Every structure is written in structure tokens, then in C-alpha cells.
Amino acid sequence: MKRKRETAPDENGNLCPNLGSNGSRIEKSRKVINASASCIDQSIGKMDNRLLADHLAQRNKKFSEKLSIVELGDMQVPENAILDTSTWERERSIEGLPEFLEHFAQDGGKAMQLAVAPQQPGAPHTLVLTAAALRAASLTRYDMFVLLMPRVASLQPARALRHFQRQDAAVAKLFAKHIKLKDACEFVKKTRICIGVGTPSRVLELIDRGVLTIGSLDRIVIDRSYLDQKKRSILDMRETQEPLQQILARPELKARYLTTNTTSRPAKLIFY
């Protein structure tokens, strides 16, 4: 009996999971696993930094009806601050994210050690921002479901960003689902973090409370290729786009987008 394809392109060419329709336990399990990975928008990988800057500006304009042209201009991210990743030809899936980061995390042409955390607690070198808590969890965790149901293991990454976690370098979950803000603040304040993974709203809360430091960030990765079950990206929903816009417009980040200061690296925006 032939197995159905695990993913299939929709009418727009986006890769979506083939969940079947027989209602079996396997099919239902696939739906649970893919709740945070409904579709992959392949078009985002074909945009260079100029097109991505325009794309981001258009989304900002859509959700900022009350802002003036000058205020919108102040929030715009310069195209030179966006890393051009259009040369990456592989599918932008969860399991491909670690290799993608290793490829584009460069400092003067040398690969950076992503598994090394800054000495200061709560000051990651990389932030990964995604649309939903379930998606963020999928990007960070090792799921025992892979061991229990190997037939659907291909739908769930074995390690994802946990690949970079070490005893003294955490890959931190920065989202609100099942994690109270008070507990998150306590964790961030005392933990050396190499990579923070979360939703824009929770990350913004942690920044506003002064426990998450972004002044020394090397990169912010926007999980733009992920589409939810309604085929919406992180830039298509007000509840994710607005806090993301506020994070990107923070003075401590804007000052480093095009910095020529030899003592600090410029902060880069990367679309995945």
C-alpha cells in the first residue's frame, strides 16, 4: 500500500502537510504535531534584502493606520540591515533551521559559535521570533513522540534548535503558553542564553521589564516562512506584527543596524 506524501503544495506552491481524511489515530496525531507547522511559504526565500525591507514596510503600514508618514518612516528597517538569504535553496523547514543559522551566522567571513552564550544572563546573541507558542515550542524541544511513534517521525524534528544548547548556554523558550510572566522573568534574569525563541508579545514584555537585553544582539531571526492553519504569517496578524514592529524599532537596536563602530557588530535581521 502506497504511503501518502507527508507534504503537498497548495495552489500557491506553499508546502502543507497531507493530513489525510480517514480519521485514524495516526492521522489525528499528525494534526497535533503539525498544529505549529501548517504550511511553508516558499516565496519568502526568493526575496532579497530590498524586497524584504519593502515587504516589512508594507505590513507595518497596514497595521499602523494612526501613524503619520514620518512616524512610519522612523519605524522602517533599512534594507542594509536585512541579511540577504536568497541564495539558500533548501526548504525552510524546522529541521533545516539549525543548518541555516550556522550558514548565515558569520562575523567577518568566519562562522560564529552559536552554542556559546554571552557571559551576561538574559543577553542572547540570537532571537528567533515566531507567530505562535506551539511553533516556538516545536523550534526548541526534543519531543518523545518521535520515539513512541517512529512512523510519523519525519513530521517532527528530532532536535531543532536544541542542537545549540549546552550546560552553560540555554536555548530559551520565551512565550506565554503555560509559562507565567513572573516565572519567565526569573528564568531569564539568572540564565545565560545563547538563543531565545519566542513570540513577539512575550519577548517585548521581557524587554520592557528590563530582564531581556537586546543591545548586544547579533541577529533577529523572523520565522516568516511559517504559515498557520489559516495560512497567516507572523506579519499578517495584528497581535504578532505590532509587537514585532515595536521590537525592531527599539532605539538600542536601531542604533546598531548600520553601525560603523569597530567595537561592536551591526545587528542583522534575518528572514527564515
XYZ file of C-alpha atoms in Angstrom:
272
model
C 0.000 0.000 0.000
C 1.437 3.358 -1.027
C 2.095 5.936 1.671
C 0.682 9.384 1.058
C 3.068 12.258 0.724
C 3.745 13.906 4.069
C 3.616 17.343 2.456
C 1.931 18.609 -0.681
C 1.996 22.008 -2.397
C -1.172 24.053 -2.275
C -2.456 26.239 -5.125
C 0.157 28.899 -4.287
C 3.079 26.489 -4.134
C 3.280 26.508 -0.328
C 4.209 23.211 1.272
C 1.409 21.957 3.525
C 1.126 18.671 5.432
C -1.006 15.975 3.844
C -3.141 15.042 6.827
C -5.434 12.564 5.094
C -9.108 12.124 5.847
C -9.571 8.649 7.349
C -9.708 9.890 10.936
C -7.240 7.269 12.165
C -5.126 7.722 15.262
C -2.053 8.281 13.102
C -3.781 10.991 11.106
C -5.019 12.716 14.261
C -1.508 12.546 15.695
C -0.171 14.186 12.573
C -2.613 17.039 13.078
C -1.374 17.545 16.648
C 2.257 17.534 15.554
C 1.609 19.928 12.698
C -0.532 22.368 14.689
C 2.502 24.650 14.738
C 3.765 23.841 11.255
C 0.821 24.036 8.896
C 2.494 25.402 5.767
C 5.781 26.728 4.476
C 5.691 29.864 2.335
C 8.435 29.203 -0.178
C 8.225 32.662 -1.763
C 9.948 34.395 1.154
C 13.197 32.618 0.349
C 13.264 34.195 -3.113
C 13.239 37.780 -1.830
C 16.477 39.725 -1.453
C 17.009 42.283 1.289
C 15.498 45.134 -0.748
C 12.267 43.236 -1.379
C 12.117 42.088 2.237
C 12.541 45.654 3.519
C 9.650 46.762 1.296
C 7.561 43.754 2.385
C 8.116 44.609 6.052
C 7.323 48.293 5.459
C 4.046 47.407 3.744
C 2.969 45.198 6.652
C 3.875 47.945 9.121
C 1.741 50.406 7.165
C -1.250 48.060 7.132
C -1.388 47.808 10.928
C -0.382 51.397 11.744
C -3.369 53.324 10.472
C -2.989 56.116 13.031
C 0.702 56.808 12.427
C 1.904 59.620 10.208
C 4.251 59.103 7.272
C 7.110 60.471 9.386
C 6.332 58.061 12.248
C 6.155 55.146 9.839
C 9.486 56.198 8.391
C 11.052 56.125 11.850
C 9.946 52.522 12.243
C 11.300 51.368 8.915
C 14.204 48.917 8.972
C 16.901 49.873 6.430
C 17.447 47.286 3.710
C 21.156 47.064 4.534
C 20.225 45.801 7.995
C 18.469 42.776 6.448
C 20.688 39.863 5.531
C 20.129 38.573 2.003
C 19.464 34.818 2.326
C 18.006 34.291 -1.145
C 20.982 32.061 -2.005
C 19.631 29.404 0.377
C 17.930 26.889 -1.896
C 16.751 24.312 0.640
C 13.271 24.124 2.123
C 12.837 26.426 5.108
C 11.574 23.723 7.446
C 12.004 23.354 11.204
C 14.689 20.719 10.887
C 16.604 22.908 8.424
C 16.793 25.953 10.727
C 19.973 24.962 12.636
C 21.973 24.491 9.440
C 20.505 27.716 8.013
C 21.655 29.656 11.091
C 25.119 28.117 11.016
C 25.450 29.066 7.355
C 24.429 32.709 7.782
C 25.866 33.412 11.252
C 29.060 34.978 10.035
C 31.410 37.553 11.521
C 33.892 38.878 9.011
C 33.543 35.724 6.947
C 34.122 33.432 9.940
C 31.395 31.152 11.317
C 30.202 32.140 14.786
C 29.868 29.699 17.661
C 26.096 29.695 18.138
C 26.301 27.287 21.072
C 28.308 29.795 23.120
C 26.274 32.143 25.316
C 27.336 35.652 26.357
C 28.554 35.919 29.945
C 25.736 38.273 30.932
C 22.486 36.474 31.871
C 19.476 37.334 29.743
C 21.550 38.681 26.851
C 21.263 36.234 23.918
C 23.231 36.733 20.725
C 20.252 35.465 18.676
C 16.494 35.921 18.933
C 14.092 33.806 16.891
C 10.617 35.351 16.699
C 7.680 33.273 15.530
C 3.909 33.615 15.330
C 2.707 31.134 17.951
C 3.771 29.463 21.192
C 3.264 25.987 19.723
C 5.540 26.850 16.847
C 8.173 28.228 19.247
C 7.982 25.024 21.285
C 8.494 22.965 18.137
C 11.576 25.017 17.300
C 13.173 24.338 20.682
C 12.139 20.993 22.080
C 13.060 17.349 21.777
C 9.736 15.511 21.511
C 9.467 11.980 22.920
C 6.635 11.422 20.443
C 9.298 10.754 17.822
C 10.477 7.749 19.804
C 6.992 6.493 20.604
C 5.631 6.762 17.062
C 8.501 6.422 14.570
C 6.068 6.171 11.622
C 5.404 9.893 11.905
C 8.924 10.861 12.970
C 9.515 12.567 9.644
C 6.922 15.178 10.596
C 8.698 16.171 13.817
C 12.276 17.446 14.064
C 14.442 15.439 16.427
C 16.321 18.382 17.893
C 15.693 21.635 16.010
C 17.424 24.488 17.895
C 18.228 22.255 20.872
C 21.218 21.354 18.725
C 22.877 24.503 20.136
C 22.034 24.005 23.812
C 24.836 23.393 26.293
C 25.060 23.244 30.072
C 26.108 26.904 30.215
C 24.209 28.065 27.114
C 20.428 27.767 27.068
C 18.081 27.757 24.118
C 15.342 29.612 25.961
C 11.589 29.368 25.455
C 10.220 32.901 25.525
C 6.475 32.534 25.059
C 3.397 32.881 27.241
C 1.688 29.496 26.850
C 1.924 27.634 30.204
C 4.741 29.971 31.341
C 3.781 32.814 33.679
C 5.474 36.166 33.075
C 6.893 36.207 36.624
C 8.482 32.782 36.146
C 9.839 33.786 32.747
C 11.431 36.914 34.230
C 13.118 34.909 36.994
C 14.460 32.388 34.495
C 15.829 34.993 32.084
C 17.457 37.051 34.862
C 19.596 34.138 36.060
C 20.259 32.215 32.820
C 22.969 32.554 30.224
C 21.109 32.333 26.924
C 22.647 31.724 23.516
C 19.384 31.687 21.538
C 15.976 32.931 22.655
C 12.923 31.581 20.851
C 9.518 33.122 21.393
C 6.552 35.178 20.337
C 6.874 38.950 19.800
C 4.396 39.838 22.575
C 6.189 37.891 25.323
C 9.636 38.956 24.143
C 8.512 42.588 24.197
C 7.215 42.162 27.763
C 10.566 40.753 28.878
C 12.418 43.624 27.182
C 10.125 46.256 28.756
C 10.738 44.764 32.203
C 14.466 45.042 31.707
C 15.255 41.348 32.127
C 15.942 40.561 28.461
C 18.793 42.585 26.985
C 18.845 43.177 23.234
C 21.547 45.822 22.985
C 24.187 43.208 22.177
C 22.106 41.058 19.809
C 23.904 39.889 16.678
C 20.753 38.840 14.850
C 16.977 38.625 14.999
C 15.507 35.769 13.004
C 11.913 36.270 11.854
C 10.129 32.981 11.211
C 8.294 34.430 8.220
C 8.030 31.282 6.068
C 5.792 29.575 8.645
C 2.054 29.892 7.955
C -0.583 28.836 10.453
C -3.621 26.719 9.589
C -5.328 29.824 8.194
C -2.229 30.493 6.067
C -1.250 33.604 8.031
C 2.349 34.562 8.720
C 3.814 36.459 11.653
C 3.391 39.664 9.592
C -0.265 39.006 8.760
C -1.741 39.194 12.267
C -2.031 42.359 14.326
C -1.288 40.516 17.586
C 2.109 39.409 16.287
C 3.008 42.117 13.790
C 2.540 45.098 16.142
C 4.818 43.873 18.961
C 7.342 42.727 16.348
C 7.323 46.212 14.861
C 7.902 47.711 18.317
C 10.849 45.387 18.973
C 12.528 46.206 15.659
C 12.088 49.941 16.287
C 13.744 49.873 19.746
C 16.445 52.582 19.973
C 19.081 50.122 21.197
C 18.556 48.060 18.041
C 18.164 50.915 15.567
C 21.492 52.329 16.688
C 23.198 49.101 15.642
C 21.513 48.339 12.326
C 24.099 50.301 10.337
C 26.762 50.858 12.976
C 30.326 51.560 11.898
C 31.603 51.216 15.460
C 34.572 48.860 15.359
C 33.941 47.649 18.914
C 30.518 46.166 18.148
C 28.991 44.173 15.310
C 25.930 45.515 13.492
C 22.657 43.811 14.361
C 21.211 41.867 11.431
C 17.633 40.962 10.604
C 17.231 37.512 9.035
C 14.040 36.212 7.462
C 13.570 32.448 7.559
